[in-house]
């Protein structure tokens, strides 16, 4: 899918949108451009692109509003483009459902690396492999009230479906299949984002926080995911 993927570029700066489109098309991607936030919402819902590059500073509905509006039903990759180098916009973007972010001025190699990593992960979703979970079906986990089916890509708590993004599901699966052991933060970065943890990046931390909230919202417990300070995270359902 990666080189044939369709990417919707939501950017109100025509020059930057054109440059991004040219960059991606040279790499084999199919691109579409949208300058308006409200129309972007409609197009993401109707066209279902493989990935969205979403500028935060749109003149009508900003990138946060667009992401929040489409994320409940859109399972593709969303990369936020932000002119801010502080944490606030990055964290807020991840909290409303973005998978990752890139700051402006956009570094082409960095953007391509992050886009390729997310699309590779999405491509692997249909290629469910044997993860050697001891004691049963390697593609299903049952922990008290929590049931996870990797083939169906669904998690339920007391038979209530938990509404997760693709990233959140993969994060939950990676933690749950190693229940009771500490999964290191740098391992999560390599496996889910295909990059090394630099000691400062908070992307995984924000996704963990969002996943905790989702589990509680649908009947689970926040302490199912424990932070092991200086190391990573541990998942355990009593």
XYZ file of C-alpha atoms in Angstrom:
238
model
C 0.000 0.000 0.000
C 2.733 2.415 0.968
C 3.906 3.709 -2.430
C 0.377 3.645 -3.862
C -1.247 5.289 -0.878
C -3.520 8.290 -1.237
C -2.648 11.278 0.933
C -4.984 14.220 1.506
C -3.012 17.398 2.218
C -5.080 19.852 4.270
C -3.099 23.094 4.136
C -4.279 26.660 3.537
C -0.897 27.879 2.226
C -1.046 27.116 -1.545
C 2.731 27.204 -1.916
C 3.372 24.748 0.897
C 0.506 22.504 -0.217
C 1.945 22.374 -3.736
C 5.458 21.642 -2.428
C 4.178 18.828 -0.201
C 2.158 17.376 -3.060
C 5.177 17.389 -5.368
C 7.381 15.827 -2.677
C 4.958 12.969 -2.062
C 4.192 12.314 -5.714
C 7.905 11.945 -6.484
C 7.853 9.172 -3.837
C 4.951 7.447 -5.582
C 2.031 8.652 -3.469
C -1.240 9.890 -4.909
C -2.118 13.283 -3.456
C -5.141 15.526 -3.133
C -5.151 19.035 -1.664
C -7.795 20.784 0.416
C -7.476 24.319 1.809
C -10.702 24.466 3.811
C -11.276 22.705 7.137
C -15.011 22.113 6.766
C -14.572 20.671 3.288
C -11.682 18.570 4.584
C -14.020 16.937 7.095
C -16.452 16.036 4.304
C -13.693 14.733 2.051
C -12.017 12.594 4.695
C -15.369 11.014 5.512
C -16.348 10.410 1.883
C -12.972 9.683 0.235
C -11.300 7.816 3.118
C -7.673 8.565 2.122
C -4.913 6.346 3.452
C -3.336 9.288 5.263
C -3.992 12.951 6.023
C -1.407 15.698 6.461
C -3.365 18.161 8.562
C -2.307 21.754 9.163
C -3.374 23.160 12.526
C -3.699 26.772 11.393
C -6.662 26.596 9.025
C -8.789 29.740 8.636
C -12.173 28.151 9.435
C -12.275 24.850 11.318
C -8.731 24.429 12.599
C -6.797 21.185 12.491
C -7.850 20.215 16.008
C -11.531 20.521 15.081
C -11.047 18.588 11.834
C -9.214 15.752 13.585
C -11.755 15.553 16.395
C -14.639 15.491 13.911
C -13.318 12.690 11.700
C -11.383 10.498 14.115
C -14.288 8.428 15.507
C -14.841 6.838 12.083
C -11.592 7.441 10.192
C -9.014 4.677 10.630
C -6.232 6.062 8.417
C -3.095 7.881 9.527
C -3.222 11.540 10.582
C -0.045 13.609 10.821
C -0.444 17.098 12.234
C 1.581 19.948 10.703
C 2.254 22.669 13.240
C 4.271 25.880 13.265
C 4.696 25.623 17.025
C 7.841 24.079 18.472
C 6.366 23.912 21.982
C 4.686 20.860 23.463
C 1.161 22.275 23.832
C 0.022 22.019 20.204
C 1.774 18.688 19.733
C 0.115 17.183 22.792
C -3.301 18.616 22.011
C -3.103 17.250 18.460
C -2.292 13.762 19.727
C -5.046 13.998 22.330
C -7.715 14.670 19.688
C -6.570 11.662 17.669
C -3.537 12.469 15.513
C -1.051 9.623 15.163
C 2.032 11.830 14.925
C 3.156 15.380 14.146
C 5.769 17.306 12.167
C 6.775 20.896 12.914
C 7.192 23.627 10.298
C 9.312 24.392 8.403
C 8.710 20.838 7.276
C 11.795 18.650 6.916
C 11.093 16.456 3.843
C 13.144 13.457 5.091
C 11.437 13.605 8.514
C 7.947 13.908 7.023
C 8.545 11.032 4.613
C 9.984 8.840 7.368
C 7.011 9.410 9.666
C 4.459 8.959 6.896
C 6.105 5.742 5.688
C 6.279 4.357 9.231
C 2.578 4.930 9.863
C 1.531 3.521 6.498
C 3.704 0.422 6.998
C 1.987 -0.198 10.324
C -1.445 0.163 8.734
C -0.437 -2.180 5.926
C 0.622 -4.818 8.432
C -2.757 -4.696 10.157
C -4.221 -7.150 7.663
C -1.172 -9.385 7.934
C -1.855 -10.795 11.393
C 1.131 -12.832 12.517
C 1.563 -15.399 15.265
C 2.793 -13.469 18.298
C 3.186 -16.653 20.348
C 0.952 -15.734 23.248
C 1.145 -18.655 25.629
C -1.960 -20.575 26.488
C -4.319 -20.302 23.552
C -5.211 -18.493 20.360
C -2.293 -16.168 19.610
C -4.647 -13.656 18.031
C -7.077 -13.414 20.956
C -6.599 -12.378 24.566
C -9.087 -12.765 27.395
C -8.315 -10.996 30.680
C -11.202 -10.837 33.093
C -13.720 -8.383 31.640
C -11.378 -7.445 28.759
C -11.422 -9.412 25.508
C -9.163 -8.494 22.579
C -9.543 -10.000 19.115
C -6.637 -9.037 16.894
C -8.134 -10.479 13.711
C -11.304 -8.427 14.132
C -9.264 -5.555 15.626
C -11.778 -5.186 18.421
C -11.545 -4.867 22.172
C -14.527 -5.305 24.475
C -15.020 -4.757 28.194
C -17.894 -6.805 29.605
C -19.005 -7.267 25.973
C -19.108 -3.492 25.368
C -17.085 -2.484 22.316
C -14.261 -0.060 23.112
C -13.944 2.586 20.395
C -10.222 2.680 19.566
C -8.196 4.183 16.751
C -5.853 1.871 14.861
C -2.902 3.260 16.813
C -4.646 2.807 20.159
C -5.576 -0.779 19.312
C -2.001 -1.643 18.339
C -0.719 -0.024 21.522
C -3.229 -1.953 23.648
C -2.377 -5.228 21.924
C 1.350 -4.751 22.375
C 0.935 -4.066 26.089
C -1.728 -6.697 26.764
C 0.028 -9.590 25.041
C 2.899 -9.073 27.497
C 0.684 -8.600 30.509
C 2.548 -8.381 33.785
C 5.871 -7.426 32.214
C 7.315 -3.975 31.567
C 7.282 -2.918 27.921
C 10.024 -0.359 27.505
C 9.222 3.033 26.066
C 11.951 2.774 23.412
C 10.497 -0.561 22.259
C 7.079 1.051 21.794
C 8.656 3.806 19.696
C 10.474 1.351 17.465
C 7.514 -0.981 17.025
C 4.705 1.561 16.611
C 6.458 4.640 15.205
C 9.553 3.092 13.646
C 11.936 5.528 15.303
C 14.184 5.700 18.314
C 13.054 7.344 21.520
C 15.111 10.509 22.026
C 14.318 10.996 25.706
C 12.118 14.038 25.040
C 9.415 12.969 22.586
C 6.064 12.552 24.371
C 4.104 10.959 21.525
C 3.751 7.531 23.160
C 3.032 9.070 26.581
C 0.087 11.013 25.138
C -1.247 7.927 23.334
C -0.997 5.974 26.610
C -2.970 8.698 28.407
C -5.629 8.654 25.690
C -5.845 4.845 25.820
C -6.275 4.909 29.613
C -9.161 7.359 29.256
C -10.805 5.172 26.620
C -10.577 2.069 28.789
C -12.156 3.900 31.742
C -14.843 5.411 29.517
C -15.940 1.944 28.445
C -15.880 0.319 31.870
C -12.248 -0.539 32.496
C -9.769 0.714 35.088
C -7.074 3.371 34.703
C -4.594 1.244 36.662
C -4.722 -1.515 34.055
C -1.840 0.453 32.500
C 0.838 1.327 35.044
C 3.733 3.672 34.356
C 7.080 2.162 35.330
C 9.079 5.343 35.832
C 12.245 5.576 33.818
C 11.422 2.400 31.896
C 8.021 2.125 30.245
C 4.584 0.677 30.904
C 3.058 -2.465 32.384
C -0.384 -3.833 31.610
C -2.283 -6.020 34.051
C -5.986 -6.765 34.578
C -6.664 -8.142 38.067
